[in-house]
Amino acid sequence: MQMSFANQALCAQFIAQNKGKLSISVMRVPDEIDNRVAALALKALGNEIDTLTPEQQKYLASWH
Amino acid sequence: MVSKVKDESLAAQGKLNVDWAEKNMPVLRLLKSEFAEKKPFQGTIISACLHVTKETAVLMRVLKAGGAEVYLCGSNPLSTQDDVAACLAAEGVNVFAWRGQTAEDYSACVQSALQITPQITIDDGADLTVAAHNKGINAWGGTEETTTGVIRLRSFEAEGMLKYPLIAVNDARTKMMFDNRYGTGQSTIDGIMRSTSILLAGKSFVVAGYGWCGKGLASRARGMGARVIVTEVDPVKALEALMDGFEVMSMKQAAAKGDIFVTVTGDMNVISKDHFPILKDGAILANSGHFDVEVDVKSLAQMAKGVKRIRPNMDEYTLASGKKLYLLGEG
């Protein structure tokens, strides 16, 4: 349940930070929160992952 | 303190359970220390409607650490852990929950959780959100934990009834791919084993619904040595189940083959009066969806000539033919 509840806690924080600014709708969890939860879980489990180098980012974004 | 729990003296046992859960929820521990420092909820009232379990208690601690005043009711009349409720009350959460509530108790507790107008609602099944709307509460926003609740809220939105923003936590990738698949998958197997104490290996195990919960359940059941059959209404998911290596067929066909049936669909009458006559003698029926509508228990009770409680969470229904069906957790 910790994945659900980490999303709950961070979404509650997101609501508090954005009070009055959110549209009245049923919205998706922001991607930043989803990614943050996964990153926290990896950290908690002691795993490191790679990040794209600037060169790799540029390659992915370009025609080739 | 306004809490209403079964027995406050259970708080010490509850604390042992909640501390154990917290130890095993490192992601929430990280957030708790972050919130304790930043206090994002200082002066904020949060009302929550969740299964009152040790894991939920850890979330309540995180919210409190962030400065919130928290009100909590149960999201199911049968799922509250009374020792956990007592522990939370002792720790300053306003709790309104005990195990074995009537429908009236349940609604009264949802109202109690809204007695002071919250700025944020946290829900599991949408009962709290609907009650808040009926009371005319315009919260900053709310969250919804489960598939069933999100379906209800989307209907609400479509009818133009929504009064404040809601976030479908259920649909987060980090929720569905993990808690639904691995969490519900494991806890459903655990629930079946505890209530029946049967051996799963070699049994024909029917999973109705191949969403994230169904995927997790099917692969865990296979890991226990069961022969798994999947039923679906969505052709893409049905094909996925087939290529994942499961047998796929209609519920009518599966009804004649299964030893154990589990519904994980979010819809009603998945196992219905059309299926009960086809089921094998001794078939076990369970629902892992949110509401007790997936197995048509009402029709089963009408068709049965007798019902007997065999073990906690397991009832034996004897049909006119003499065939016996076993229903877990009252559906």
mmCIF file of N, CA, C and O in Angstrom, chain A residues 1-20 22-31 33-38 40-45, chain B residues 24-28 30-31 34-35 40-41 55-56 59 62-63 120 122-123 140-145 153-154 157 162-169 172-175 178-179:
data_model
loop_
_atom_site.group_PDB
_atom_site.id
_atom_site.type_symbol
_atom_site.label_atom_id
_atom_site.label_comp_id
_atom_site.label_asym_id
_atom_site.label_seq_id
_atom_site.Cartn_x
_atom_site.Cartn_y
_atom_site.Cartn_z
ATOM 1 N N MET A 1 0.799 -1.224 0.000
ATOM 2 C CA MET A 1 0.000 0.000 0.000
ATOM 3 C C MET A 1 0.829 1.270 0.000
ATOM 4 O O MET A 1 0.291 2.366 -0.119
ATOM 5 N N GLN A 2 2.149 1.129 0.199
ATOM 6 C CA GLN A 2 2.909 2.373 0.353
ATOM 7 C C GLN A 2 2.960 3.190 -0.939
ATOM 8 O O GLN A 2 3.069 4.416 -0.889
ATOM 9 N N MET A 3 2.828 2.518 -2.088
ATOM 10 C CA MET A 3 2.846 3.259 -3.347
ATOM 11 C C MET A 3 1.579 4.107 -3.465
ATOM 12 O O MET A 3 1.627 5.293 -3.790
ATOM 13 N N SER A 4 0.428 3.484 -3.172
ATOM 14 C CA SER A 4 -0.837 4.234 -3.155
ATOM 15 C C SER A 4 -0.767 5.406 -2.199
ATOM 16 O O SER A 4 -1.156 6.523 -2.526
ATOM 17 N N PHE A 5 -0.298 5.098 -0.996
ATOM 18 C CA PHE A 5 -0.384 6.104 0.056
ATOM 19 C C PHE A 5 0.652 7.215 -0.129
ATOM 20 O O PHE A 5 0.431 8.355 0.279
ATOM 21 N N ALA A 6 1.770 6.888 -0.771
ATOM 22 C CA ALA A 6 2.723 7.954 -1.108
ATOM 23 C C ALA A 6 2.083 8.890 -2.137
ATOM 24 O O ALA A 6 2.204 10.111 -2.044
ATOM 25 N N ASN A 7 1.356 8.307 -3.103
ATOM 26 C CA ASN A 7 0.608 9.135 -4.060
ATOM 27 C C ASN A 7 -0.446 9.977 -3.345
ATOM 28 O O ASN A 7 -0.635 11.150 -3.666
ATOM 29 N N GLN A 8 -1.148 9.349 -2.376
ATOM 30 C CA GLN A 8 -2.182 10.086 -1.624
ATOM 31 C C GLN A 8 -1.554 11.290 -0.920
ATOM 32 O O GLN A 8 -2.078 12.410 -0.983
ATOM 33 N N ALA A 9 -0.454 11.044 -0.214
ATOM 34 C CA ALA A 9 0.176 12.109 0.574
ATOM 35 C C ALA A 9 0.675 13.232 -0.342
ATOM 36 O O ALA A 9 0.461 14.416 -0.067
ATOM 37 N N LEU A 10 1.314 12.849 -1.466
ATOM 38 C CA LEU A 10 1.859 13.877 -2.365
ATOM 39 C C LEU A 10 0.756 14.608 -3.126
ATOM 40 O O LEU A 10 0.879 15.801 -3.410
ATOM 41 N N CYS A 11 -0.344 13.894 -3.435
ATOM 42 C CA CYS A 11 -1.469 14.569 -4.100
ATOM 43 C C CYS A 11 -2.153 15.531 -3.128
ATOM 44 O O CYS A 11 -2.576 16.624 -3.530
ATOM 45 N N ALA A 12 -2.266 15.149 -1.856
ATOM 46 C CA ALA A 12 -2.850 16.061 -0.862
ATOM 47 C C ALA A 12 -1.986 17.320 -0.757
ATOM 48 O O ALA A 12 -2.494 18.449 -0.704
ATOM 49 N N GLN A 13 -0.671 17.130 -0.771
ATOM 50 C CA GLN A 13 0.239 18.280 -0.732
ATOM 51 C C GLN A 13 0.060 19.145 -1.991
ATOM 52 O O GLN A 13 0.013 20.378 -1.911
ATOM 53 N N PHE A 14 -0.086 18.486 -3.142
ATOM 54 C CA PHE A 14 -0.291 19.194 -4.420
ATOM 55 C C PHE A 14 -1.572 20.042 -4.368
ATOM 56 O O PHE A 14 -1.600 21.187 -4.816
ATOM 57 N N ILE A 15 -2.644 19.455 -3.760
ATOM 58 C CA ILE A 15 -3.915 20.196 -3.633
ATOM 59 C C ILE A 15 -3.718 21.422 -2.742
ATOM 60 O O ILE A 15 -4.178 22.519 -3.058
ATOM 61 N N ALA A 16 -3.011 21.234 -1.616
ATOM 62 C CA ALA A 16 -2.783 22.354 -0.696
ATOM 63 C C ALA A 16 -1.956 23.449 -1.380
ATOM 64 O O ALA A 16 -2.245 24.637 -1.230
ATOM 65 N N GLN A 17 -0.964 23.031 -2.162
ATOM 66 C CA GLN A 17 -0.099 24.019 -2.844
ATOM 67 C C GLN A 17 -0.819 24.747 -3.973
ATOM 68 O O GLN A 17 -0.440 25.847 -4.351
ATOM 69 N N ASN A 18 -1.846 24.106 -4.548
ATOM 70 C CA ASN A 18 -2.522 24.680 -5.718
ATOM 71 C C ASN A 18 -3.984 25.023 -5.444
ATOM 72 O O ASN A 18 -4.804 25.042 -6.366
ATOM 73 N N LYS A 19 -4.301 25.310 -4.169
ATOM 74 C CA LYS A 19 -5.717 25.563 -3.836
ATOM 75 C C LYS A 19 -6.250 26.734 -4.656
ATOM 76 O O LYS A 19 -5.572 27.752 -4.832
ATOM 77 N N GLY A 20 -7.470 26.541 -5.200
ATOM 78 C CA GLY A 20 -8.096 27.601 -6.000
ATOM 79 C C GLY A 20 -7.619 27.653 -7.445
ATOM 80 O O GLY A 20 -8.174 28.376 -8.258
ATOM 81 N N LEU A 22 -6.922 24.717 -9.339
ATOM 82 C CA LEU A 22 -7.187 23.486 -10.100
ATOM 83 C C LEU A 22 -8.572 23.544 -10.735
ATOM 84 O O LEU A 22 -9.501 24.113 -10.159
ATOM 85 N N SER A 23 -8.696 22.947 -11.921
ATOM 86 C CA SER A 23 -10.011 22.931 -12.570
ATOM 87 C C SER A 23 -10.895 21.899 -11.865
ATOM 88 O O SER A 23 -10.393 20.894 -11.351
ATOM 89 N N ILE A 24 -12.206 22.180 -11.837
ATOM 90 C CA ILE A 24 -13.131 21.249 -11.172
ATOM 91 C C ILE A 24 -13.391 20.089 -12.112
ATOM 92 O O ILE A 24 -14.244 20.136 -12.985
ATOM 93 N N SER A 25 -12.579 19.064 -11.948
ATOM 94 C CA SER A 25 -12.658 17.889 -12.817
ATOM 95 C C SER A 25 -12.025 16.716 -12.081
ATOM 96 O O SER A 25 -11.421 16.893 -11.030
ATOM 97 N N VAL A 26 -12.190 15.534 -12.645
ATOM 98 C CA VAL A 26 -11.473 14.365 -12.127
ATOM 99 C C VAL A 26 -10.178 14.292 -12.923
ATOM 100 O O VAL A 26 -10.201 14.021 -14.123
ATOM 101 N N MET A 27 -9.060 14.599 -12.276
ATOM 102 C CA MET A 27 -7.807 14.703 -13.027
ATOM 103 C C MET A 27 -6.857 13.548 -12.722
ATOM 104 O O MET A 27 -7.024 12.835 -11.728
ATOM 105 N N ARG A 28 -5.892 13.390 -13.603
ATOM 106 C CA ARG A 28 -4.864 12.365 -13.404
ATOM 107 C C ARG A 28 -3.853 12.843 -12.377
ATOM 108 O O ARG A 28 -3.699 14.036 -12.146
ATOM 109 N N VAL A 29 -3.162 11.902 -11.782
ATOM 110 C CA VAL A 29 -2.046 12.253 -10.910
ATOM 111 C C VAL A 29 -0.962 12.890 -11.786
ATOM 112 O O VAL A 29 -0.609 12.332 -12.832
ATOM 113 N N PRO A 30 -0.445 14.063 -11.400
ATOM 114 C CA PRO A 30 0.614 14.677 -12.218
ATOM 115 C C PRO A 30 1.806 13.716 -12.388
ATOM 116 O O PRO A 30 2.169 13.018 -11.443
ATOM 117 N N ASP A 31 2.385 13.693 -13.591
ATOM 118 C CA ASP A 31 3.509 12.787 -13.869
ATOM 119 C C ASP A 31 4.666 12.979 -12.890
ATOM 120 O O ASP A 31 5.352 12.023 -12.528
ATOM 121 N N ILE A 33 4.520 13.617 -9.782
ATOM 122 C CA ILE A 33 4.257 12.872 -8.540
ATOM 123 C C ILE A 33 4.482 11.383 -8.778
ATOM 124 O O ILE A 33 5.130 10.693 -7.988
ATOM 125 N N ASP A 34 3.947 10.875 -9.889
ATOM 126 C CA ASP A 34 4.127 9.462 -10.222
ATOM 127 C C ASP A 34 5.624 9.107 -10.252
ATOM 128 O O ASP A 34 6.070 8.114 -9.647
ATOM 129 N N ASN A 35 6.395 9.937 -10.938
ATOM 130 C CA ASN A 35 7.837 9.675 -11.047
ATOM 131 C C ASN A 35 8.530 9.812 -9.697
ATOM 132 O O ASN A 35 9.448 9.055 -9.375
ATOM 133 N N ARG A 36 8.092 10.783 -8.903
ATOM 134 C CA ARG A 36 8.681 11.000 -7.579
ATOM 135 C C ARG A 36 8.474 9.764 -6.695
ATOM 136 O O ARG A 36 9.381 9.337 -5.972
ATOM 137 N N VAL A 37 7.248 9.187 -6.758
ATOM 138 C CA VAL A 37 6.951 8.008 -5.933
ATOM 139 C C VAL A 37 7.866 6.848 -6.331
ATOM 140 O O VAL A 37 8.444 6.165 -5.471
ATOM 141 N N ALA A 38 8.013 6.650 -7.646
ATOM 142 C CA ALA A 38 8.885 5.563 -8.098
ATOM 143 C C ALA A 38 10.326 5.815 -7.671
ATOM 144 O O ALA A 38 11.035 4.901 -7.219
ATOM 145 N N LEU A 40 11.341 7.580 -5.082
ATOM 146 C CA LEU A 40 11.438 7.357 -3.631
ATOM 147 C C LEU A 40 11.511 5.864 -3.318
ATOM 148 O O LEU A 40 12.260 5.438 -2.435
ATOM 149 N N ALA A 41 10.706 5.068 -4.036
ATOM 150 C CA ALA A 41 10.702 3.623 -3.782
ATOM 151 C C ALA A 41 12.052 3.014 -4.140
ATOM 152 O O ALA A 41 12.586 2.177 -3.404
ATOM 153 N N LEU A 42 12.626 3.453 -5.259
ATOM 154 C CA LEU A 42 13.950 2.953 -5.640
ATOM 155 C C LEU A 42 14.985 3.338 -4.589
ATOM 156 O O LEU A 42 15.820 2.519 -4.196
ATOM 157 N N LYS A 43 14.888 4.586 -4.106
ATOM 158 C CA LYS A 43 15.819 5.051 -3.076
ATOM 159 C C LYS A 43 15.664 4.204 -1.810
ATOM 160 O O LYS A 43 16.649 3.756 -1.210
ATOM 161 N N ALA A 44 14.389 3.975 -1.425
ATOM 162 C CA ALA A 44 14.125 3.201 -0.208
ATOM 163 C C ALA A 44 14.652 1.770 -0.327
ATOM 164 O O ALA A 44 15.091 1.175 0.646
ATOM 165 N N LEU A 45 14.610 1.226 -1.537
ATOM 166 C CA LEU A 45 15.069 -0.148 -1.746
ATOM 167 C C LEU A 45 16.568 -0.205 -2.047
ATOM 168 O O LEU A 45 17.124 -1.275 -2.265
ATOM 169 N N ASN B 24 7.944 -1.249 7.496
ATOM 170 C CA ASN B 24 7.922 -1.885 6.177
ATOM 171 C C ASN B 24 7.415 -0.971 5.060
ATOM 172 O O ASN B 24 7.143 -1.450 3.960
ATOM 173 N N MET B 25 7.254 0.309 5.360
ATOM 174 C CA MET B 25 6.804 1.268 4.346
ATOM 175 C C MET B 25 7.816 2.418 4.257
ATOM 176 O O MET B 25 7.529 3.545 4.640
ATOM 177 N N PRO B 26 9.003 2.103 3.739
ATOM 178 C CA PRO B 26 10.075 3.098 3.763
ATOM 179 C C PRO B 26 9.768 4.355 2.953
ATOM 180 O O PRO B 26 10.256 5.432 3.281
ATOM 181 N N VAL B 27 8.943 4.217 1.902
ATOM 182 C CA VAL B 27 8.609 5.395 1.089
ATOM 183 C C VAL B 27 7.833 6.394 1.951
ATOM 184 O O VAL B 27 8.085 7.609 1.911
ATOM 185 N N LEU B 28 6.900 5.875 2.752
ATOM 186 C CA LEU B 28 6.128 6.775 3.620
ATOM 187 C C LEU B 28 7.004 7.341 4.737
ATOM 188 O O LEU B 28 6.803 8.477 5.173
ATOM 189 N N LEU B 30 10.117 8.200 4.384
ATOM 190 C CA LEU B 30 10.828 9.324 3.756
ATOM 191 C C LEU B 30 9.923 10.555 3.681
ATOM 192 O O LEU B 30 10.349 11.679 3.976
ATOM 193 N N LEU B 31 8.655 10.332 3.289
ATOM 194 C CA LEU B 31 7.728 11.468 3.176
ATOM 195 C C LEU B 31 7.410 12.050 4.550
ATOM 196 O O LEU B 31 7.243 13.260 4.693
ATOM 197 N N GLU B 34 10.128 14.371 5.524
ATOM 198 C CA GLU B 34 10.065 15.574 4.681
ATOM 199 C C GLU B 34 8.920 16.500 5.133
ATOM 200 O O GLU B 34 9.095 17.714 5.280
ATOM 201 N N PHE B 35 7.747 15.910 5.382
ATOM 202 C CA PHE B 35 6.576 16.706 5.782
ATOM 203 C C PHE B 35 6.761 17.304 7.178
ATOM 204 O O PHE B 35 6.282 18.405 7.459
ATOM 205 N N PRO B 40 3.496 20.992 5.132
ATOM 206 C CA PRO B 40 2.631 21.460 4.037
ATOM 207 C C PRO B 40 1.152 21.581 4.424
ATOM 208 O O PRO B 40 0.383 22.224 3.710
ATOM 209 N N PHE B 41 0.756 20.944 5.537
ATOM 210 C CA PHE B 41 -0.665 20.940 5.904
ATOM 211 C C PHE B 41 -0.942 21.737 7.178
ATOM 212 O O PHE B 41 -1.944 21.510 7.841
ATOM 213 N N GLU B 55 -1.638 -0.037 7.684
ATOM 214 C CA GLU B 55 -1.005 0.710 6.598
ATOM 215 C C GLU B 55 -1.626 2.111 6.473
ATOM 216 O O GLU B 55 -0.912 3.106 6.304
ATOM 217 N N THR B 56 -2.960 2.163 6.571
ATOM 218 C CA THR B 56 -3.641 3.467 6.553
ATOM 219 C C THR B 56 -3.156 4.323 7.715
ATOM 220 O O THR B 56 -2.971 5.540 7.581
ATOM 221 N N LEU B 59 -0.178 6.284 6.841
ATOM 222 C CA LEU B 59 -0.513 7.485 6.053
ATOM 223 C C LEU B 59 -1.032 8.592 6.974
ATOM 224 O O LEU B 59 -0.663 9.767 6.813
ATOM 225 N N VAL B 62 1.753 10.322 8.523
ATOM 226 C CA VAL B 62 2.444 11.207 7.573
ATOM 227 C C VAL B 62 1.699 12.542 7.469
ATOM 228 O O VAL B 62 2.314 13.614 7.511
ATOM 229 N N LEU B 63 0.368 12.482 7.361
ATOM 230 C CA LEU B 63 -0.432 13.710 7.225
ATOM 231 C C LEU B 63 -0.320 14.562 8.486
ATOM 232 O O LEU B 63 -0.182 15.782 8.433
ATOM 233 N N ILE B 120 -9.412 19.237 2.440
ATOM 234 C CA ILE B 120 -8.979 18.151 1.547
ATOM 235 C C ILE B 120 -9.720 16.876 1.960
ATOM 236 O O ILE B 120 -9.835 16.593 3.162
ATOM 237 N N ILE B 122 -9.805 12.616 1.347
ATOM 238 C CA ILE B 122 -9.073 11.457 0.816
ATOM 239 C C ILE B 122 -10.040 10.288 0.898
ATOM 240 O O ILE B 122 -10.529 9.968 1.975
ATOM 241 N N ASP B 123 -10.329 9.667 -0.249
ATOM 242 C CA ASP B 123 -11.439 8.727 -0.286
ATOM 243 C C ASP B 123 -11.042 7.389 -0.899
ATOM 244 O O ASP B 123 -10.068 7.306 -1.651
ATOM 245 N N TRP B 140 -10.811 22.344 -1.140
ATOM 246 C CA TRP B 140 -9.759 22.708 -2.107
ATOM 247 C C TRP B 140 -9.644 21.619 -3.172
ATOM 248 O O TRP B 140 -9.377 21.882 -4.329
ATOM 249 N N GLY B 141 -9.807 20.380 -2.688
ATOM 250 C CA GLY B 141 -9.693 19.253 -3.602
ATOM 251 C C GLY B 141 -9.744 17.950 -2.829
ATOM 252 O O GLY B 141 -9.776 17.945 -1.598
ATOM 253 N N GLY B 142 -9.781 16.857 -3.584
ATOM 254 C CA GLY B 142 -9.818 15.548 -2.942
ATOM 255 C C GLY B 142 -9.099 14.523 -3.787
ATOM 256 O O GLY B 142 -8.757 14.781 -4.948
ATOM 257 N N THR B 143 -8.857 13.357 -3.195
ATOM 258 C CA THR B 143 -8.225 12.270 -3.934
ATOM 259 C C THR B 143 -9.099 11.034 -3.822
ATOM 260 O O THR B 143 -9.899 10.911 -2.900
ATOM 261 N N GLU B 144 -8.958 10.133 -4.783
ATOM 262 C CA GLU B 144 -9.724 8.888 -4.757
ATOM 263 C C GLU B 144 -8.767 7.723 -5.006
ATOM 264 O O GLU B 144 -8.004 7.730 -5.958
ATOM 265 N N GLU B 145 -8.876 6.732 -4.136
ATOM 266 C CA GLU B 145 -7.907 5.636 -4.095
ATOM 267 C C GLU B 145 -8.176 4.524 -5.102
ATOM 268 O O GLU B 145 -7.243 3.916 -5.616
ATOM 269 N N LEU B 153 -16.895 8.758 -9.624
ATOM 270 C CA LEU B 153 -16.629 10.201 -9.727
ATOM 271 C C LEU B 153 -16.709 10.685 -11.166
ATOM 272 O O LEU B 153 -17.160 11.796 -11.434
ATOM 273 N N ARG B 154 -16.273 9.843 -12.114
ATOM 274 C CA ARG B 154 -16.347 10.247 -13.525
ATOM 275 C C ARG B 154 -17.812 10.366 -13.956
ATOM 276 O O ARG B 154 -18.154 11.261 -14.737
ATOM 277 N N GLU B 157 -18.953 13.605 -12.597
ATOM 278 C CA GLU B 157 -18.424 14.703 -13.407
ATOM 279 C C GLU B 157 -19.240 14.836 -14.700
ATOM 280 O O GLU B 157 -19.633 15.939 -15.096
ATOM 281 N N LEU B 162 -20.004 17.678 -10.143
ATOM 282 C CA LEU B 162 -18.763 17.830 -9.390
ATOM 283 C C LEU B 162 -18.595 19.269 -8.900
ATOM 284 O O LEU B 162 -18.789 20.208 -9.660
ATOM 285 N N LYS B 163 -18.216 19.422 -7.607
ATOM 286 C CA LYS B 163 -18.139 20.758 -7.023
ATOM 287 C C LYS B 163 -16.702 21.166 -6.673
ATOM 288 O O LYS B 163 -16.434 22.323 -6.397
ATOM 289 N N TYR B 164 -15.801 20.196 -6.603
ATOM 290 C CA TYR B 164 -14.406 20.544 -6.341
ATOM 291 C C TYR B 164 -13.463 19.568 -7.062
ATOM 292 O O TYR B 164 -13.895 18.492 -7.465
ATOM 293 N N PRO B 165 -12.197 19.966 -7.261
ATOM 294 C CA PRO B 165 -11.280 19.136 -8.057
ATOM 295 C C PRO B 165 -10.935 17.816 -7.356
ATOM 296 O O PRO B 165 -10.777 17.799 -6.136
ATOM 297 N N LEU B 166 -10.808 16.772 -8.156
ATOM 298 C CA LEU B 166 -10.453 15.476 -7.589
ATOM 299 C C LEU B 166 -9.315 14.848 -8.384
ATOM 300 O O LEU B 166 -9.263 14.976 -9.611
ATOM 301 N N ILE B 167 -8.425 14.199 -7.678
ATOM 302 C CA ILE B 167 -7.309 13.517 -8.340
ATOM 303 C C ILE B 167 -7.511 12.006 -8.221
ATOM 304 O O ILE B 167 -7.709 11.487 -7.114
ATOM 305 N N ALA B 168 -7.477 11.335 -9.357
ATOM 306 C CA ALA B 168 -7.671 9.883 -9.389
ATOM 307 C C ALA B 168 -6.349 9.192 -9.069
ATOM 308 O O ALA B 168 -5.612 8.784 -9.962
ATOM 309 N N VAL B 169 -6.049 9.081 -7.777
ATOM 310 C CA VAL B 169 -4.804 8.415 -7.355
ATOM 311 C C VAL B 169 -4.761 6.994 -7.912
ATOM 312 O O VAL B 169 -3.716 6.474 -8.269
ATOM 313 N N ALA B 172 -2.709 6.408 -11.057
ATOM 314 C CA ALA B 172 -1.262 6.619 -11.108
ATOM 315 C C ALA B 172 -0.579 5.311 -11.505
ATOM 316 O O ALA B 172 -0.955 4.241 -11.033
ATOM 317 N N ARG B 173 0.430 5.433 -12.364
ATOM 318 C CA ARG B 173 1.166 4.213 -12.757
ATOM 319 C C ARG B 173 1.794 3.545 -11.541
ATOM 320 O O ARG B 173 1.822 2.330 -11.424
ATOM 321 N N THR B 174 2.300 4.379 -10.617
ATOM 322 C CA THR B 174 2.969 3.799 -9.445
ATOM 323 C C THR B 174 1.972 3.193 -8.458
ATOM 324 O O THR B 174 2.375 2.587 -7.477
ATOM 325 N N LYS B 175 0.678 3.382 -8.684
ATOM 326 C CA LYS B 175 -0.325 2.703 -7.859
ATOM 327 C C LYS B 175 -0.747 1.408 -8.536
ATOM 328 O O LYS B 175 -0.582 0.324 -7.985
ATOM 329 N N PHE B 178 1.751 -1.482 -9.174
ATOM 330 C CA PHE B 178 2.385 -2.091 -7.993
ATOM 331 C C PHE B 178 1.365 -2.543 -6.960
ATOM 332 O O PHE B 178 1.250 -3.733 -6.693
ATOM 333 N N ASP B 179 0.586 -1.600 -6.383
ATOM 334 C CA ASP B 179 -0.362 -2.007 -5.349
ATOM 335 C C ASP B 179 -1.459 -2.902 -5.918
ATOM 336 O O ASP B 179 -1.854 -3.878 -5.285
#
